[in-house]
Amino acid sequence: MKHAKEIAIDQIKPNRYQPRKEFNQDALFELAQSIRENGLIQPIVVYPQAEGYEIIAGERRYRAMILAGYTCIPCHVMNAKEHEIAQLALIENIQREDLSPIEEADGYVQLIRLKGWTQEKLAQVVGKSQSSIANKIRLLQLAAGVQVAINRHEISERHARALLQVQHEHQEAILDEIIKRKLNVAQTERYISNLDQDKVKKSKPKTKGLARHIRIAKNTLRQAVSMIEKAGTKVKIEEKDYEDEVVYRISIKK
């Protein structure tokens, strides 16, 4: 990457694909103080637009520079296509450890929509398991108040997973009880398990017809693989059983 370029802060705007919704103000003030004392050690990364620049990476540093009273900021300017910019910005932010689970899930959904990826493909790109991504995305089914509480670190992700068992219209009332009573995860799970049944989501029963349909598909695939192996060709079959689907990967050596 080329040397950093000083750009006026009023010519720079945050990235529209930024999944982060909350910025810790205390941490920003600490970073601003550090920048006043030591300068900005790592320039931010931007790309040019018709008017000004948009941030790819470094929005916390950008905000801290504003708090510190700077009018210009060192930037690495990157030229890339629009979809590449979005992908870079989302992946850079998703891989930060300090994103909330909701912000991370938002980033995953944006990437899936932007790139047309499956959850499995996204998992390969960001280096996470498919089940981890699916579990994060499920958090977006929670009531708005619960999602805000997660972003504010009022409850943990495990508390939130427990709340997924509660009917949508009752989630915020249960959230208030969790916070008021300062329940830990185990206590929350017990509290939810003791709720009236009309407040808890019913688990979807697997119909006999559906289970039989899956068994037939599995047996057919295994028989096909067996026939190929008997013909002298080495075949590798991998099966992954997810909540909504069974995924097979069949590899045949050339």
Coordinates of C-alpha atoms in Angstrom, one line a residue:
M1 CA 0.0 0.0 0.0
K2 CA 1.3 3.5 -0.8
H3 CA 2.3 6.1 1.8
A4 CA -0.5 7.7 3.8
K5 CA -2.2 10.8 2.5
E6 CA -3.5 13.7 4.7
I7 CA -7.2 14.2 4.0
A8 CA -9.5 16.8 5.5
I9 CA -11.9 15.1 7.9
D10 CA -14.9 16.9 6.5
Q11 CA -14.2 15.2 3.2
I12 CA -14.5 11.7 4.8
K13 CA -17.7 9.9 5.7
P14 CA -18.4 6.6 7.5
N15 CA -18.9 3.4 5.5
R16 CA -22.6 2.7 4.8
Y17 CA -21.9 -1.0 5.2
Q18 CA -20.6 -0.6 8.8
P19 CA -22.4 -3.2 10.9
R20 CA -21.4 -1.5 14.2
K21 CA -24.3 0.4 15.7
E22 CA -22.8 1.3 19.1
F23 CA -19.4 2.9 19.8
N24 CA -18.2 2.9 23.4
Q25 CA -17.8 6.6 24.2
D26 CA -15.3 6.1 27.1
A27 CA -13.1 4.0 24.8
L28 CA -13.3 6.6 22.1
F29 CA -12.2 9.4 24.6
E30 CA -9.3 7.2 25.7
L31 CA -8.3 6.7 22.1
A32 CA -8.6 10.4 21.4
Q33 CA -6.3 11.2 24.4
S34 CA -3.8 8.6 23.1
I35 CA -3.9 10.2 19.6
R36 CA -3.3 13.7 21.2
E37 CA -0.2 12.3 23.0
N38 CA 1.2 9.9 20.4
G39 CA -0.4 10.8 17.1
L40 CA -2.3 8.3 14.9
I41 CA -0.1 5.2 14.6
Q42 CA -2.2 3.4 12.0
P43 CA -3.8 5.4 9.2
I44 CA -7.4 4.7 8.2
V45 CA -8.3 3.1 4.9
V46 CA -10.6 5.0 2.5
Y47 CA -11.7 4.9 -1.1
P48 CA -12.6 7.9 -3.4
Q49 CA -16.1 8.8 -4.3
A50 CA -17.6 11.4 -6.6
E51 CA -17.5 13.8 -3.6
G52 CA -14.9 13.1 -0.9
Y53 CA -14.0 9.6 0.5
E54 CA -15.7 6.8 2.3
I55 CA -14.1 4.7 5.1
I56 CA -13.2 1.0 4.5
A57 CA -11.5 0.4 7.8
G58 CA -10.8 2.6 10.8
E59 CA -14.1 4.3 11.8
R60 CA -13.1 4.2 15.5
R61 CA -9.9 6.0 14.7
Y62 CA -11.8 8.5 12.5
R63 CA -14.3 9.3 15.3
A64 CA -11.4 9.6 17.9
M65 CA -9.5 12.0 15.6
I66 CA -12.7 14.2 15.5
L67 CA -12.9 14.1 19.3
A68 CA -9.2 15.0 19.6
G69 CA -9.8 18.2 17.5
Y70 CA -8.0 17.2 14.3
T71 CA -9.1 18.6 11.0
C72 CA -7.0 16.2 8.8
I73 CA -6.3 12.5 9.1
P74 CA -3.7 10.2 7.6
C75 CA -5.4 7.8 5.1
H76 CA -4.4 5.0 2.8
V77 CA -6.5 5.6 -0.4
M78 CA -7.7 2.4 -2.1
N79 CA -9.2 2.0 -5.5
A80 CA -11.7 -0.8 -5.9
K81 CA -15.1 -1.6 -7.3
E82 CA -18.2 -0.9 -5.2
H83 CA -19.0 -4.5 -4.4
E84 CA -15.4 -5.1 -3.4
I85 CA -15.4 -2.1 -1.1
A86 CA -18.5 -3.4 0.6
Q87 CA -17.1 -6.9 1.0
L88 CA -13.8 -5.5 2.4
A89 CA -15.5 -3.2 4.8
L90 CA -17.9 -5.8 6.1
I91 CA -15.3 -8.6 6.5
E92 CA -12.9 -6.2 8.2
N93 CA -15.6 -5.2 10.7
I94 CA -17.0 -8.7 11.3
Q95 CA -13.6 -10.0 12.2
R96 CA -13.2 -7.5 15.0
E97 CA -13.6 -9.1 18.4
D98 CA -15.5 -6.1 19.9
L99 CA -18.6 -6.3 17.7
S100 CA -21.8 -7.2 19.5
P101 CA -23.5 -10.5 18.3
I102 CA -26.3 -8.5 16.7
E103 CA -23.8 -6.3 14.8
E104 CA -22.0 -9.4 13.7
A105 CA -25.2 -11.0 12.5
D106 CA -26.2 -7.8 10.6
G107 CA -22.8 -8.0 8.9
Y108 CA -23.4 -11.6 7.9
V109 CA -26.8 -10.9 6.4
Q110 CA -25.5 -7.9 4.5
L111 CA -22.7 -10.1 3.0
I112 CA -25.1 -12.9 2.1
R113 CA -27.4 -10.4 0.3
L114 CA -24.6 -8.5 -1.3
K115 CA -22.7 -11.5 -2.7
G116 CA -25.5 -14.0 -3.0
W117 CA -23.5 -16.5 -0.8
T118 CA -24.8 -19.4 1.1
Q119 CA -24.1 -19.6 4.8
E120 CA -21.6 -22.3 4.1
K121 CA -19.7 -20.1 1.6
L122 CA -19.7 -17.2 4.0
A123 CA -18.3 -19.5 6.7
Q124 CA -15.4 -20.4 4.5
V125 CA -14.7 -16.7 3.7
V126 CA -14.7 -15.4 7.3
G127 CA -13.2 -18.5 8.9
K128 CA -16.2 -19.5 11.0
S129 CA -18.3 -22.6 11.2
Q130 CA -21.6 -22.6 9.4
S131 CA -23.5 -23.4 12.6
S132 CA -21.9 -20.4 14.3
I133 CA -23.1 -18.1 11.5
A134 CA -26.6 -19.6 11.6
N135 CA -26.8 -19.2 15.3
K136 CA -25.8 -15.5 15.1
I137 CA -28.3 -14.8 12.3
R138 CA -31.1 -16.4 14.4
L139 CA -30.5 -13.6 17.0
L140 CA -32.1 -11.2 14.5
Q141 CA -35.4 -12.9 15.1
L142 CA -35.4 -11.5 18.6
A143 CA -37.6 -8.5 19.5
A144 CA -36.1 -5.1 18.9
G145 CA -35.7 -4.3 22.6
V146 CA -33.8 -7.5 23.2
Q147 CA -31.5 -6.7 20.3
V148 CA -30.8 -3.3 21.8
A149 CA -30.0 -4.9 25.2
I150 CA -27.5 -7.2 23.5
N151 CA -25.8 -4.2 21.8
R152 CA -25.6 -2.4 25.1
H153 CA -24.1 -5.5 26.8
E154 CA -27.0 -5.7 29.2
I155 CA -27.4 -9.4 28.5
S156 CA -25.0 -11.9 27.0
E157 CA -25.4 -13.9 23.8
R158 CA -26.3 -17.0 25.8
H159 CA -29.1 -15.1 27.6
A160 CA -30.3 -14.1 24.1
R161 CA -30.3 -17.7 22.8
A162 CA -32.5 -18.7 25.8
L163 CA -34.9 -15.9 24.9
L164 CA -35.3 -17.4 21.4
Q165 CA -37.5 -20.0 23.0
V166 CA -40.0 -17.3 24.2
Q167 CA -42.9 -16.1 22.0
H168 CA -41.9 -12.8 20.3
E169 CA -44.5 -10.7 22.0
H170 CA -43.3 -11.8 25.5
Q171 CA -39.6 -11.5 25.0
E172 CA -39.2 -7.9 26.2
A173 CA -41.2 -8.5 29.4
I174 CA -38.9 -11.6 30.1
L175 CA -35.9 -9.5 29.3
D176 CA -36.9 -6.9 31.9
E177 CA -37.2 -9.7 34.5
I178 CA -33.7 -11.0 33.6
I179 CA -32.1 -7.6 34.0
K180 CA -34.1 -6.6 37.2
R181 CA -33.3 -9.9 38.9
K182 CA -29.7 -10.0 37.5
L183 CA -30.2 -13.6 36.4
N184 CA -27.2 -15.5 35.1
V185 CA -27.6 -17.8 32.1
A186 CA -28.5 -20.9 34.0
Q187 CA -31.1 -19.0 36.1
T188 CA -32.5 -17.5 32.9
E189 CA -32.8 -21.0 31.3
R190 CA -34.6 -22.3 34.4
Y191 CA -36.9 -19.2 34.6
I192 CA -37.9 -19.7 30.9
S193 CA -38.4 -23.4 31.3
N194 CA -40.9 -22.7 34.1
L195 CA -42.9 -20.1 32.1
D196 CA -46.6 -20.7 31.1
Q197 CA -46.7 -22.8 28.0
D198 CA -48.5 -20.1 26.0
K199 CA -45.4 -17.9 26.3
V200 CA -43.0 -20.5 25.0
K201 CA -42.5 -21.4 21.3
K202 CA -43.6 -24.8 20.4
S203 CA -40.9 -26.9 18.8
K204 CA -41.7 -27.9 15.3
P205 CA -42.6 -31.6 15.1
K206 CA -40.9 -33.6 12.4
T207 CA -43.6 -35.4 10.5
K208 CA -43.2 -39.0 9.8
G209 CA -43.5 -38.3 6.1
L210 CA -40.6 -35.8 6.1
A211 CA -38.4 -38.2 8.1
R212 CA -39.1 -41.0 5.7
H213 CA -38.4 -38.6 2.7
I214 CA -35.0 -37.8 4.2
R215 CA -34.2 -41.5 4.9
I216 CA -35.0 -42.4 1.3
A217 CA -32.7 -39.6 0.0
K218 CA -29.9 -40.7 2.3
N219 CA -30.1 -44.3 1.4
T220 CA -30.3 -43.5 -2.3
L221 CA -27.1 -41.4 -2.1
R222 CA -25.3 -44.1 -0.1
Q223 CA -26.3 -46.8 -2.6
A224 CA -25.0 -44.6 -5.5
V225 CA -21.7 -44.1 -3.8
S226 CA -21.4 -47.8 -3.1
M227 CA -21.9 -48.6 -6.7
I228 CA -19.2 -46.2 -7.8
E229 CA -16.8 -47.7 -5.3
K230 CA -17.5 -51.2 -6.6
A231 CA -16.6 -50.0 -10.0
G232 CA -13.1 -49.2 -8.6
T233 CA -13.4 -45.4 -8.1
K234 CA -12.4 -43.9 -4.8
V235 CA -15.2 -41.8 -3.4
K236 CA -15.4 -39.6 -0.3
I237 CA -18.8 -38.6 1.1
E238 CA -19.3 -36.0 3.9
E239 CA -22.6 -35.5 5.6
K240 CA -23.5 -32.4 7.6
D241 CA -26.9 -32.3 9.4
Y242 CA -28.1 -28.8 10.1
E243 CA -31.4 -27.6 11.6
D244 CA -33.1 -26.9 8.3
E245 CA -31.2 -29.1 5.9
V246 CA -28.8 -32.1 5.4
V247 CA -25.8 -31.2 3.2
Y248 CA -23.8 -33.8 1.4
R249 CA -20.4 -33.3 -0.3
I250 CA -19.2 -36.1 -2.6
S251 CA -15.6 -36.0 -3.8
I252 CA -14.3 -38.3 -6.6
K253 CA -10.6 -38.4 -7.3
K254 CA -9.6 -37.9 -10.9

